PDB file of C-alpha atoms in Angstrom:
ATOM      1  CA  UNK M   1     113.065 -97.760  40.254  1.00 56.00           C
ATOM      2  CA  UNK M   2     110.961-101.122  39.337  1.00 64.00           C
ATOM      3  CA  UNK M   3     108.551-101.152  36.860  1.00 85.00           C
ATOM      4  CA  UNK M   4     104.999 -99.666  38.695  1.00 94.00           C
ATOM      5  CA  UNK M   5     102.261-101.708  38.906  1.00 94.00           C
ATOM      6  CA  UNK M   6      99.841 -99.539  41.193  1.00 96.00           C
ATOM      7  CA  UNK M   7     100.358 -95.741  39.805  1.00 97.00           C
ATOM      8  CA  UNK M   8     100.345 -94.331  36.222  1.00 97.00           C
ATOM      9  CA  UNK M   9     103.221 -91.850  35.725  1.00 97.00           C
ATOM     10  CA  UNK M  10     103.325 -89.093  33.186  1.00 96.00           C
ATOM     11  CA  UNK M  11     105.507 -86.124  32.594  1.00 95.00           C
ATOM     12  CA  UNK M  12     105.800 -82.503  30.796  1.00 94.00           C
ATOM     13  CA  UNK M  13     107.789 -80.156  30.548  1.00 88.00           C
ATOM     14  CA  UNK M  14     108.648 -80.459  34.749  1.00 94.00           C
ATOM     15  CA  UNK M  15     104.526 -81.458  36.112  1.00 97.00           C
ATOM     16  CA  UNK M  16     104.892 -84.873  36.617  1.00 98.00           C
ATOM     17  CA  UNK M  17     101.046 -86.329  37.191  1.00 98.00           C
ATOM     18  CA  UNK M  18     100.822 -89.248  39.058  1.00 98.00           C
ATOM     19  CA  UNK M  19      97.413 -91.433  39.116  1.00 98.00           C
ATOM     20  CA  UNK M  20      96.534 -94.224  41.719  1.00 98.00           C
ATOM     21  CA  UNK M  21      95.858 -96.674  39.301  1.00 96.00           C
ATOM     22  CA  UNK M  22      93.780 -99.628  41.135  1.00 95.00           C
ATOM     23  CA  UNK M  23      90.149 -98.346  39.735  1.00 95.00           C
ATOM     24  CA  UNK M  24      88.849-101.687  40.206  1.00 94.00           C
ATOM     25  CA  UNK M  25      88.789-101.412  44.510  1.00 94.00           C
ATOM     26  CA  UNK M  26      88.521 -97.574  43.932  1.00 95.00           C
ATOM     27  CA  UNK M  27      92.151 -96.530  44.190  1.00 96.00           C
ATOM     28  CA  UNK M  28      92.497 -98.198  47.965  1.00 94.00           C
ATOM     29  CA  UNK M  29      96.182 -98.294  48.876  1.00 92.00           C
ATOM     30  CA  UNK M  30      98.235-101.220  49.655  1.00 91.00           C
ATOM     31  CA  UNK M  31     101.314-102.190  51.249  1.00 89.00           C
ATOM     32  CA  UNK M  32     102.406-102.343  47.388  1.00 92.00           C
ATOM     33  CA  UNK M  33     100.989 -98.860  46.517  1.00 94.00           C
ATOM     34  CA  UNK M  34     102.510 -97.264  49.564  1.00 95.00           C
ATOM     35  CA  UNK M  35     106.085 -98.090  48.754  1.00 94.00           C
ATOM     36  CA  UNK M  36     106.073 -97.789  45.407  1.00 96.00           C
ATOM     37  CA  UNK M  37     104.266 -93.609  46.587  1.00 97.00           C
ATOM     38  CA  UNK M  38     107.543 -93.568  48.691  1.00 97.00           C
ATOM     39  CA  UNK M  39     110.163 -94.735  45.648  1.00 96.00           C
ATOM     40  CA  UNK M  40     108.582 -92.578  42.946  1.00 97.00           C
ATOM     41  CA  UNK M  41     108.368 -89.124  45.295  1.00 97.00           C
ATOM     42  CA  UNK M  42     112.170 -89.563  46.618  1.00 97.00           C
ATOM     43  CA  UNK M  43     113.073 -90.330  43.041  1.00 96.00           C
ATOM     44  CA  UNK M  44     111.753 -87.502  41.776  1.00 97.00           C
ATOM     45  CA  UNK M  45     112.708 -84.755  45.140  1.00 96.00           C
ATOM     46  CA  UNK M  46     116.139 -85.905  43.931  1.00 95.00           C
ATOM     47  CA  UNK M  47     115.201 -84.053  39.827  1.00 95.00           C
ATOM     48  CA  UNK M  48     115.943 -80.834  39.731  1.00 92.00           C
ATOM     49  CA  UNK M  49     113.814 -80.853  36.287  1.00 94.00           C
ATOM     50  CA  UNK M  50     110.345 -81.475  38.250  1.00 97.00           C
ATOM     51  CA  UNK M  51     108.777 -77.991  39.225  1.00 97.00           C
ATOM     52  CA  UNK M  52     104.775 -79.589  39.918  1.00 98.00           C
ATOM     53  CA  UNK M  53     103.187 -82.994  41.050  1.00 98.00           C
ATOM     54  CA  UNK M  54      99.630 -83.334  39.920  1.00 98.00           C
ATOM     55  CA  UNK M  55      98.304 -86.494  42.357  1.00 98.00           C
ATOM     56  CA  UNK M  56      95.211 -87.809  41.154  1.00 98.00           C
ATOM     57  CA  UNK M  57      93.214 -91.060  40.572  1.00 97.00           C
ATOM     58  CA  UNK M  58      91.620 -93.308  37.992  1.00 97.00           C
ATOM     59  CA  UNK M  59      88.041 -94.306  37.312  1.00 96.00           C
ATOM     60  CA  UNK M  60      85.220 -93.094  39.170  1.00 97.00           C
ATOM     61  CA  UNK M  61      87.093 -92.221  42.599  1.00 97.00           C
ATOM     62  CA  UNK M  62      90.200 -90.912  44.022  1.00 98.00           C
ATOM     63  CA  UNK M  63      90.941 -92.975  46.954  1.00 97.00           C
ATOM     64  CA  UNK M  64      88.902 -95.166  49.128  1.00 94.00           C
ATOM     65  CA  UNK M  65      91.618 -95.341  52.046  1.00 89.00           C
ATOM     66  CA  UNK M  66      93.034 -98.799  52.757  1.00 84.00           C
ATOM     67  CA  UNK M  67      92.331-102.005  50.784  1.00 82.00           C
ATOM     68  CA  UNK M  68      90.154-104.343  52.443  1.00 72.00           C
ATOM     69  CA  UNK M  69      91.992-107.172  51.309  1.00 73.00           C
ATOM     70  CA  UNK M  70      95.201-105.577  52.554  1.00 72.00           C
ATOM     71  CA  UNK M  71      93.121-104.557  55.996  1.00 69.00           C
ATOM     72  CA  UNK M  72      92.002-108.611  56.058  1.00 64.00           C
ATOM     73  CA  UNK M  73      95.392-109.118  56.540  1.00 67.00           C
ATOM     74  CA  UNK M  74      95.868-107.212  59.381  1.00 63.00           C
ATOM     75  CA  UNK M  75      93.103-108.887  61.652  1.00 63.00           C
ATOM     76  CA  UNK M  76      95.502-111.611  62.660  1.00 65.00           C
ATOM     77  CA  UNK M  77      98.655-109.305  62.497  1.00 68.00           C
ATOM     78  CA  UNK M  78     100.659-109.093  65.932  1.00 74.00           C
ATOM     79  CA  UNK M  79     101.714-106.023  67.235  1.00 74.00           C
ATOM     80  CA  UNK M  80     104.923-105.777  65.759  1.00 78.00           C
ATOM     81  CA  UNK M  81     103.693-106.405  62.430  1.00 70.00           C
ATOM     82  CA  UNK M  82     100.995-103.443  62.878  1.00 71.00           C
ATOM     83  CA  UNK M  83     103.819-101.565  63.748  1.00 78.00           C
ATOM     84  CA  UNK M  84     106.266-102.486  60.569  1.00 79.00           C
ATOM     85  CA  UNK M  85     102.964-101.418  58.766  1.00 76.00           C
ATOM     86  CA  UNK M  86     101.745 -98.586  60.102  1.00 81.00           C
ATOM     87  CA  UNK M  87     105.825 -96.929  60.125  1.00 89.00           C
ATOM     88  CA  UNK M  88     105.728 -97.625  56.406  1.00 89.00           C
ATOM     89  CA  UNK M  89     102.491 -95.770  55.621  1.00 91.00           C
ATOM     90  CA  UNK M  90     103.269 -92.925  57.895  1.00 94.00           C
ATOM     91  CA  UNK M  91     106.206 -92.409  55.633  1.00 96.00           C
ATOM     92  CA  UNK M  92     104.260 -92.481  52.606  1.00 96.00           C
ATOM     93  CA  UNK M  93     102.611 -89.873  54.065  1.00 97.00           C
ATOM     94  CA  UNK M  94     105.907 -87.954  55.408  1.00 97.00           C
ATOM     95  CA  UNK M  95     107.467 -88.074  52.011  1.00 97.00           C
ATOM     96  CA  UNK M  96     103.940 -86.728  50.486  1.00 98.00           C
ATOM     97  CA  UNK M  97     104.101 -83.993  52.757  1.00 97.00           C
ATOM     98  CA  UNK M  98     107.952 -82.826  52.386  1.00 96.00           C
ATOM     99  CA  UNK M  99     108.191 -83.344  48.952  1.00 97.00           C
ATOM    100  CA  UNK M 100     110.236 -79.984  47.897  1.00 97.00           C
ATOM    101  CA  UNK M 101     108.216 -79.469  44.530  1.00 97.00           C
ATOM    102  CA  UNK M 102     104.613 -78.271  44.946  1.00 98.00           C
ATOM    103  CA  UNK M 103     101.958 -81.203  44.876  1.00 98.00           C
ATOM    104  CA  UNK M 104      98.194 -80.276  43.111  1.00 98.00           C
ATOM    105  CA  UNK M 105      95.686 -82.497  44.000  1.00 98.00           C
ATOM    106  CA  UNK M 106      92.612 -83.735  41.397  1.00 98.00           C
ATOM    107  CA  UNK M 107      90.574 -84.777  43.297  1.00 98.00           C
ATOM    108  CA  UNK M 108      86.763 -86.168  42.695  1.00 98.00           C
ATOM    109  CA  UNK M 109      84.098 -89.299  42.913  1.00 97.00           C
ATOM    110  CA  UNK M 110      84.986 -89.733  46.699  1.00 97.00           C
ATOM    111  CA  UNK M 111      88.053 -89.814  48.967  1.00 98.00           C
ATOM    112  CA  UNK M 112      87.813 -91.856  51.927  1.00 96.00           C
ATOM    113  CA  UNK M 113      89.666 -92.845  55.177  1.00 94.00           C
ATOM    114  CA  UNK M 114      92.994 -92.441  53.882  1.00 94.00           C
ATOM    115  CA  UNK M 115      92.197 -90.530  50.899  1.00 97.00           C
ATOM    116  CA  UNK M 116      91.525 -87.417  52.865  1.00 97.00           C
ATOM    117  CA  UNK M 117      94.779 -88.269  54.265  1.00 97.00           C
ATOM    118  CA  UNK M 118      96.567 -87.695  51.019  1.00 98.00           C
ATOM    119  CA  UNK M 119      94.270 -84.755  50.135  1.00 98.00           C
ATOM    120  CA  UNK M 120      95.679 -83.463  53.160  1.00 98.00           C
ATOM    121  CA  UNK M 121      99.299 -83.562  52.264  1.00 98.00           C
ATOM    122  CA  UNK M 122      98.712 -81.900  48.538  1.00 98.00           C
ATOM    123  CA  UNK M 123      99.449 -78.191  48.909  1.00 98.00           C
ATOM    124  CA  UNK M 124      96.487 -77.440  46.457  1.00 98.00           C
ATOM    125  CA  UNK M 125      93.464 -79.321  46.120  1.00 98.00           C
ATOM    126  CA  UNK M 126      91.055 -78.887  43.830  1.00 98.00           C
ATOM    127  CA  UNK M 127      87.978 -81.414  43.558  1.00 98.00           C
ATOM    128  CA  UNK M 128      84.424 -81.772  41.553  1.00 97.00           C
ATOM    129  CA  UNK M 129      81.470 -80.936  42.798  1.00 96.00           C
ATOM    130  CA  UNK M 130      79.779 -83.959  44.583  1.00 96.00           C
ATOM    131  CA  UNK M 131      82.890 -85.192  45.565  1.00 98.00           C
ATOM    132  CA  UNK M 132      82.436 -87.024  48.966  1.00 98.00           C
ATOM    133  CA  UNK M 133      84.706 -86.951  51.987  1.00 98.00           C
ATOM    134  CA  UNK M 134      84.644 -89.118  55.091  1.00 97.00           C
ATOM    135  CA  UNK M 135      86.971 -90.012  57.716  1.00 96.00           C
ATOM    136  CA  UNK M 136      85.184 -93.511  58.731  1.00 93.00           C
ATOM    137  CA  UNK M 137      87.477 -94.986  60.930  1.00 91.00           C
ATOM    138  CA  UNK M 138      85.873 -94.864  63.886  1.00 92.00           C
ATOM    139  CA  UNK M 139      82.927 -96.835  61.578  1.00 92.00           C
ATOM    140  CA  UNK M 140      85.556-100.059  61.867  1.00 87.00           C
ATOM    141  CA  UNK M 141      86.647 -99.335  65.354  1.00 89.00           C
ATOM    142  CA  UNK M 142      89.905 -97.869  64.511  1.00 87.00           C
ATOM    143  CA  UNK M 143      91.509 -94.780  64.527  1.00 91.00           C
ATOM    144  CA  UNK M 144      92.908 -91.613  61.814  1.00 93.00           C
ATOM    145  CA  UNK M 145      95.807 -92.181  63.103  1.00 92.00           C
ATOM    146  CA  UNK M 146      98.745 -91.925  60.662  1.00 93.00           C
ATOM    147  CA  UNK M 147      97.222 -89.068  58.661  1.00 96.00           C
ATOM    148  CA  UNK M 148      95.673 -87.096  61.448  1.00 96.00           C
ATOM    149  CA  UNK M 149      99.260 -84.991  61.937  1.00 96.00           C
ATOM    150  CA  UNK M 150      98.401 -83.956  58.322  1.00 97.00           C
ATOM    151  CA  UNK M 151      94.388 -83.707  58.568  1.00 97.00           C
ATOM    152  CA  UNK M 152      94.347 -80.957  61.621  1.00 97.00           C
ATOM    153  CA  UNK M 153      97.076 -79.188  60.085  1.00 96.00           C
ATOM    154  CA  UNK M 154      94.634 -78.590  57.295  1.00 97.00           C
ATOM    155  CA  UNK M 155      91.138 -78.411  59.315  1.00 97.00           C
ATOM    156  CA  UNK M 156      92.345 -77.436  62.303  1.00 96.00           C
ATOM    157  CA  UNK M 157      91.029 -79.304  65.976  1.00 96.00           C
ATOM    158  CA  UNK M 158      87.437 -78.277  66.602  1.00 98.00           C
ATOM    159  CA  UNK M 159      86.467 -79.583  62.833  1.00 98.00           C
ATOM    160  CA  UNK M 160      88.997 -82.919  63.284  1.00 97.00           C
ATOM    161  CA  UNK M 161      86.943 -83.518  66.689  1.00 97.00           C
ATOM    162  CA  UNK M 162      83.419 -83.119  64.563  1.00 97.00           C
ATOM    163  CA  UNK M 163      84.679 -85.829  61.728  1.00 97.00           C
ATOM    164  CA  UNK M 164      86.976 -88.135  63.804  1.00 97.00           C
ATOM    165  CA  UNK M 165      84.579 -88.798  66.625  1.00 97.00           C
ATOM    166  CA  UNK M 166      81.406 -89.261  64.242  1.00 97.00           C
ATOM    167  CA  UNK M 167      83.077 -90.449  61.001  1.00 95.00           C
ATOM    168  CA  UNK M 168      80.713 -88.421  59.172  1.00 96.00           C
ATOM    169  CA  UNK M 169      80.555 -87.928  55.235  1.00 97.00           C
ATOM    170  CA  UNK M 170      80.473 -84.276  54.055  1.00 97.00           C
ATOM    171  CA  UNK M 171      80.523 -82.738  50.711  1.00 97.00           C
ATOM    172  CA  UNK M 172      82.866 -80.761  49.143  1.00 97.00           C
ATOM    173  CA  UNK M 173      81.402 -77.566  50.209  1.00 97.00           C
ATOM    174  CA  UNK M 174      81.982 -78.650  53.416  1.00 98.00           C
ATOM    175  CA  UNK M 175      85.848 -79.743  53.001  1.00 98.00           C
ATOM    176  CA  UNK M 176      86.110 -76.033  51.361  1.00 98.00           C
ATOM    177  CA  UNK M 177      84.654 -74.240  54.070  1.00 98.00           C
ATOM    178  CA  UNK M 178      87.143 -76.255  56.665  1.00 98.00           C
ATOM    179  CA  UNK M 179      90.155 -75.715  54.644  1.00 97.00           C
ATOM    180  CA  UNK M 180      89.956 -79.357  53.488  1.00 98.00           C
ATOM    181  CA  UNK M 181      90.367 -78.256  49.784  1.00 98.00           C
ATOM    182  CA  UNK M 182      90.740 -74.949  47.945  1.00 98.00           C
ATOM    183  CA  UNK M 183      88.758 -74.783  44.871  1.00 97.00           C
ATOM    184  CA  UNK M 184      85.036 -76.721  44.048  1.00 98.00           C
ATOM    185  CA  UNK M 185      85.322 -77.388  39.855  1.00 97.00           C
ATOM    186  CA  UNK M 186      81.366 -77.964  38.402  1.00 96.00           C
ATOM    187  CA  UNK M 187      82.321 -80.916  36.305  1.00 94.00           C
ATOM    188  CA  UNK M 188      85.773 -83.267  34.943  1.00 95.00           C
ATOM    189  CA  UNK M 189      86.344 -80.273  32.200  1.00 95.00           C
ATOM    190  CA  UNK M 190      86.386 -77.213  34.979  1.00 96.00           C
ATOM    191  CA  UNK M 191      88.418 -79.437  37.058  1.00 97.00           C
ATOM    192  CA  UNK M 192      91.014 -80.286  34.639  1.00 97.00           C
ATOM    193  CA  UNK M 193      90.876 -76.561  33.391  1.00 97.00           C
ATOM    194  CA  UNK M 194      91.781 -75.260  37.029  1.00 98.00           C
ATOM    195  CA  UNK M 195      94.398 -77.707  37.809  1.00 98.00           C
ATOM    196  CA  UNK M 196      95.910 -76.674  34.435  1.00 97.00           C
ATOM    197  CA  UNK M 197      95.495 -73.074  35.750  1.00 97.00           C
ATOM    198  CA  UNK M 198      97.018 -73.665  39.221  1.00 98.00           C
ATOM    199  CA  UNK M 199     100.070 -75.779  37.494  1.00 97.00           C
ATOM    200  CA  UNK M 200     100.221 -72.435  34.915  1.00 96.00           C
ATOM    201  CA  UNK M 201     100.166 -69.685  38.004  1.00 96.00           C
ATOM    202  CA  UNK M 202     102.990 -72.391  40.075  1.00 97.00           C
ATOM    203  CA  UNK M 203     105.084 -72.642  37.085  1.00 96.00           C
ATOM    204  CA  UNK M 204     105.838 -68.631  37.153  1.00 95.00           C
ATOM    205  CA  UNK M 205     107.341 -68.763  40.372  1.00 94.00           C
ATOM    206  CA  UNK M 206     111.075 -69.399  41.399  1.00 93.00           C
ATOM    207  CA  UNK M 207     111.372 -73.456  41.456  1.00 93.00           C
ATOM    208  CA  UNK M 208     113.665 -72.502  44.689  1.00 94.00           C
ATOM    209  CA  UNK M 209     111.250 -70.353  46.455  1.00 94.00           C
ATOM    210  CA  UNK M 210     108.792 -72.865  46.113  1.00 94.00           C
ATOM    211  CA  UNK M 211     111.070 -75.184  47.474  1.00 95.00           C
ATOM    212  CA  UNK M 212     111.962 -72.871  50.506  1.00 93.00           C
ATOM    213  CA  UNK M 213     108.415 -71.772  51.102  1.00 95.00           C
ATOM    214  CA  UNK M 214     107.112 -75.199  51.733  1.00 95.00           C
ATOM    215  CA  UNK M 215     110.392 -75.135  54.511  1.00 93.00           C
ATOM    216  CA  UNK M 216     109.356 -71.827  55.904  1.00 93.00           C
ATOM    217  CA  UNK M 217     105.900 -73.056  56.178  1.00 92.00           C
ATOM    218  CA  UNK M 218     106.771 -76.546  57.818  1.00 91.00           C
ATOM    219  CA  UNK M 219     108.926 -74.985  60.001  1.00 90.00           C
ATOM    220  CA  UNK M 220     106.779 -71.627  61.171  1.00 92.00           C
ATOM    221  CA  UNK M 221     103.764 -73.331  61.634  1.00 90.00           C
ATOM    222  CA  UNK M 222     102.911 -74.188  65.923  1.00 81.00           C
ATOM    223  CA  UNK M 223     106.374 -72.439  66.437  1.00 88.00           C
ATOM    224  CA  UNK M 224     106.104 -69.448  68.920  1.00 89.00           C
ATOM    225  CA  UNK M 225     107.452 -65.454  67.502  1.00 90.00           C
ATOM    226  CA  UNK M 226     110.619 -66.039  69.479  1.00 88.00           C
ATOM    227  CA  UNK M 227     111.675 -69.610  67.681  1.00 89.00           C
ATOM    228  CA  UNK M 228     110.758 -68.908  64.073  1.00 91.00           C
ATOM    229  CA  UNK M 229     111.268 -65.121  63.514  1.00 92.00           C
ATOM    230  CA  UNK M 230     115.337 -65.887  63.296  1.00 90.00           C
ATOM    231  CA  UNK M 231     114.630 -68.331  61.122  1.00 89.00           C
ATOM    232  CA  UNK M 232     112.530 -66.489  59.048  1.00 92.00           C
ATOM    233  CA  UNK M 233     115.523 -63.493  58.532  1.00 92.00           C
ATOM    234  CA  UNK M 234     117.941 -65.732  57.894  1.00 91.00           C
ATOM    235  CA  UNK M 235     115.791 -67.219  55.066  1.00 90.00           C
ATOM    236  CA  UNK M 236     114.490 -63.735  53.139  1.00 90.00           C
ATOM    237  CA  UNK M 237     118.515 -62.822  53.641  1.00 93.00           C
ATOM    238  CA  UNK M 238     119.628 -65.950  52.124  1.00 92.00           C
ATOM    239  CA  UNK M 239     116.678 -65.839  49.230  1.00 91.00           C
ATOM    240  CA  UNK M 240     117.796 -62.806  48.016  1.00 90.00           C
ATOM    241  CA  UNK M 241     121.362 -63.021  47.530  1.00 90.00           C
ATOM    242  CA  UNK M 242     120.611 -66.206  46.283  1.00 92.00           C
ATOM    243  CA  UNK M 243     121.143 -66.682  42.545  1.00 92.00           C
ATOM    244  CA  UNK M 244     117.548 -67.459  41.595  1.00 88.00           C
ATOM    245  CA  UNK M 245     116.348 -64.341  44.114  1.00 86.00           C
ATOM    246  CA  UNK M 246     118.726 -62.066  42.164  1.00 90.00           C
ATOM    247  CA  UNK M 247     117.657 -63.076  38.497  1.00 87.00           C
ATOM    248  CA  UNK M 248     114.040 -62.738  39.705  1.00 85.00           C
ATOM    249  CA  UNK M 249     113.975 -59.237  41.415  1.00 89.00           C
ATOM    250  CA  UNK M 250     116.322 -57.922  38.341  1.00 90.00           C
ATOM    251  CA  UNK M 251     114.066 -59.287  36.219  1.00 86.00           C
ATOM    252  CA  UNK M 252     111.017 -57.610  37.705  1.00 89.00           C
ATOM    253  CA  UNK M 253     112.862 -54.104  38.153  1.00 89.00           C
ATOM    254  CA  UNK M 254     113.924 -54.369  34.571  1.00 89.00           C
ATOM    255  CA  UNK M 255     110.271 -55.341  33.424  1.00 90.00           C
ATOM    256  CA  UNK M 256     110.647 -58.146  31.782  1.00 92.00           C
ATOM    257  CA  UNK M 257     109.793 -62.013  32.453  1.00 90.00           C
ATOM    258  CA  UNK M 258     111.885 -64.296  35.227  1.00 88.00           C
ATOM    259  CA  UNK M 259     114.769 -66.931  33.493  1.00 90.00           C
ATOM    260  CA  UNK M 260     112.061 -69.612  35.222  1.00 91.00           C
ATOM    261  CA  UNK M 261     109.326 -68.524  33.035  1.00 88.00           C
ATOM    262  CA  UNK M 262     108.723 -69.741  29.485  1.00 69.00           C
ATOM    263  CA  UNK M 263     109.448 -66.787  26.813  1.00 49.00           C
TER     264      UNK M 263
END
């Protein structure tokens, strides 16, 4: 894909980190930023070599939502242009979310508007203490939108309705206790020591039952018993004749370590 101007890409040994690298208007995405988020996560759901995505930002915050230049823009946009817009940052989004590897978020400083969007999509979050939250839309007279698909799924309705409607900033004690993020870190050295744990604890499990647990998830989630319980049978059937399921149970009845896990 074309040289990046907006993220930072490294890679090893299969975590790829990627960093939102606009520090200077506090990570705020941009029509640039959101396709070249699109390019780099199909390029690398196409790798079988990538096993963890560790989405985080530079400088002092994580994401302050939309750019205000970008969102300047958009004040004398028609409708259709809104449209051709908003479709291409709701796929940002939708690629985020079905990305088959697993995708750690580091996050910290604050993450605004559309940040908590993409703090919504990781599948682990992790973020300092003092790391502030807010969902200000409403603030500008506009709406959550594109990300709030991805926002209830995590905080469920009766906590969306609190932060929507009042656009509220909360702490990260808060966004734990809502299901916002998973783990609070003290300081920048606890919070790259538990993302380094969480990558650790993902890489010694089967790349593709990680893959097909994000599926099962996607797919059993808001389904009634009836709808996803055949899908679920046909998935633990196919999982274990699989050849990854087979290496991994013989492994563990044998006592020794999974082909998947470094010797």
């Amino acid at each position: 894909m074309p040289e990046l101007q907006t993220l930072r890409v490294t890679e090893d040994g299969g975590v790829v980190t990627v960093s939102l690298d606009r520090s200077e208007v506090h990570n705020a995405f941009n029509d640039r930023m959101i396709v070249e988020m699109i390019g780099l996560v199909e390029s690398l759901a196409s790798r079988d070599d990538v096993r963890v995505m560790v989405l985080r930002g530079e400088g002092p915050n994580f994401c302050a939502g939309a750019d205000l230049n970008w969102m300047s823009q958009m004040v004398s946009y028609s409708r259709e242009e809104n449209l051709r817009d908003s479709t291409e940052l709701a796929n940002m989004f939708r690629t985020l979310d079905s990305a088959p590897f697993p995708i750690v978020g580091r996050i910290h400083g604050a993450a605004i508007g559309g940040g908590v969007g993409l703090v919504a999509v990781c599948d682990i979050v992790i973020a300092e203490e003092g790391t502030k939250f807010g969902l200000s839309e409403v603030k500008l007279g506009i709406l959550p939108a594109v990300i709030s698909p991805y926002v209830i799924a995590k905080i469920g309705t009766t906590n969306a309705r609190a932060l929507f409607l009042t656009g509220e900033r909360f702490g990260a004690g808060r966004a734990t206790q809502i299901g916002l993020i998973h783990r609070i870190a003290s300081g920048p050295e606890d919070l790259d020591r538990f993302v380094a744990e969480t990558v650790a604890n993902l890489l010694t499990s089967g790349p593709q039952a990680v893959t097909e647990c994000k599926k099962l998830i996607a797919h059993v989630a808001g389904r009634e018993l009836d709808e996803s319980v055949p899908y679920t049978v046909e998935a633990i059937a196919a999982r274990r004749i699989s050849e990854e399921g087979q290496a991994g149970m013989r492994a563990f009845l044998e006592k020794r370590k999974a082909p998947w896990i470094e010797k």
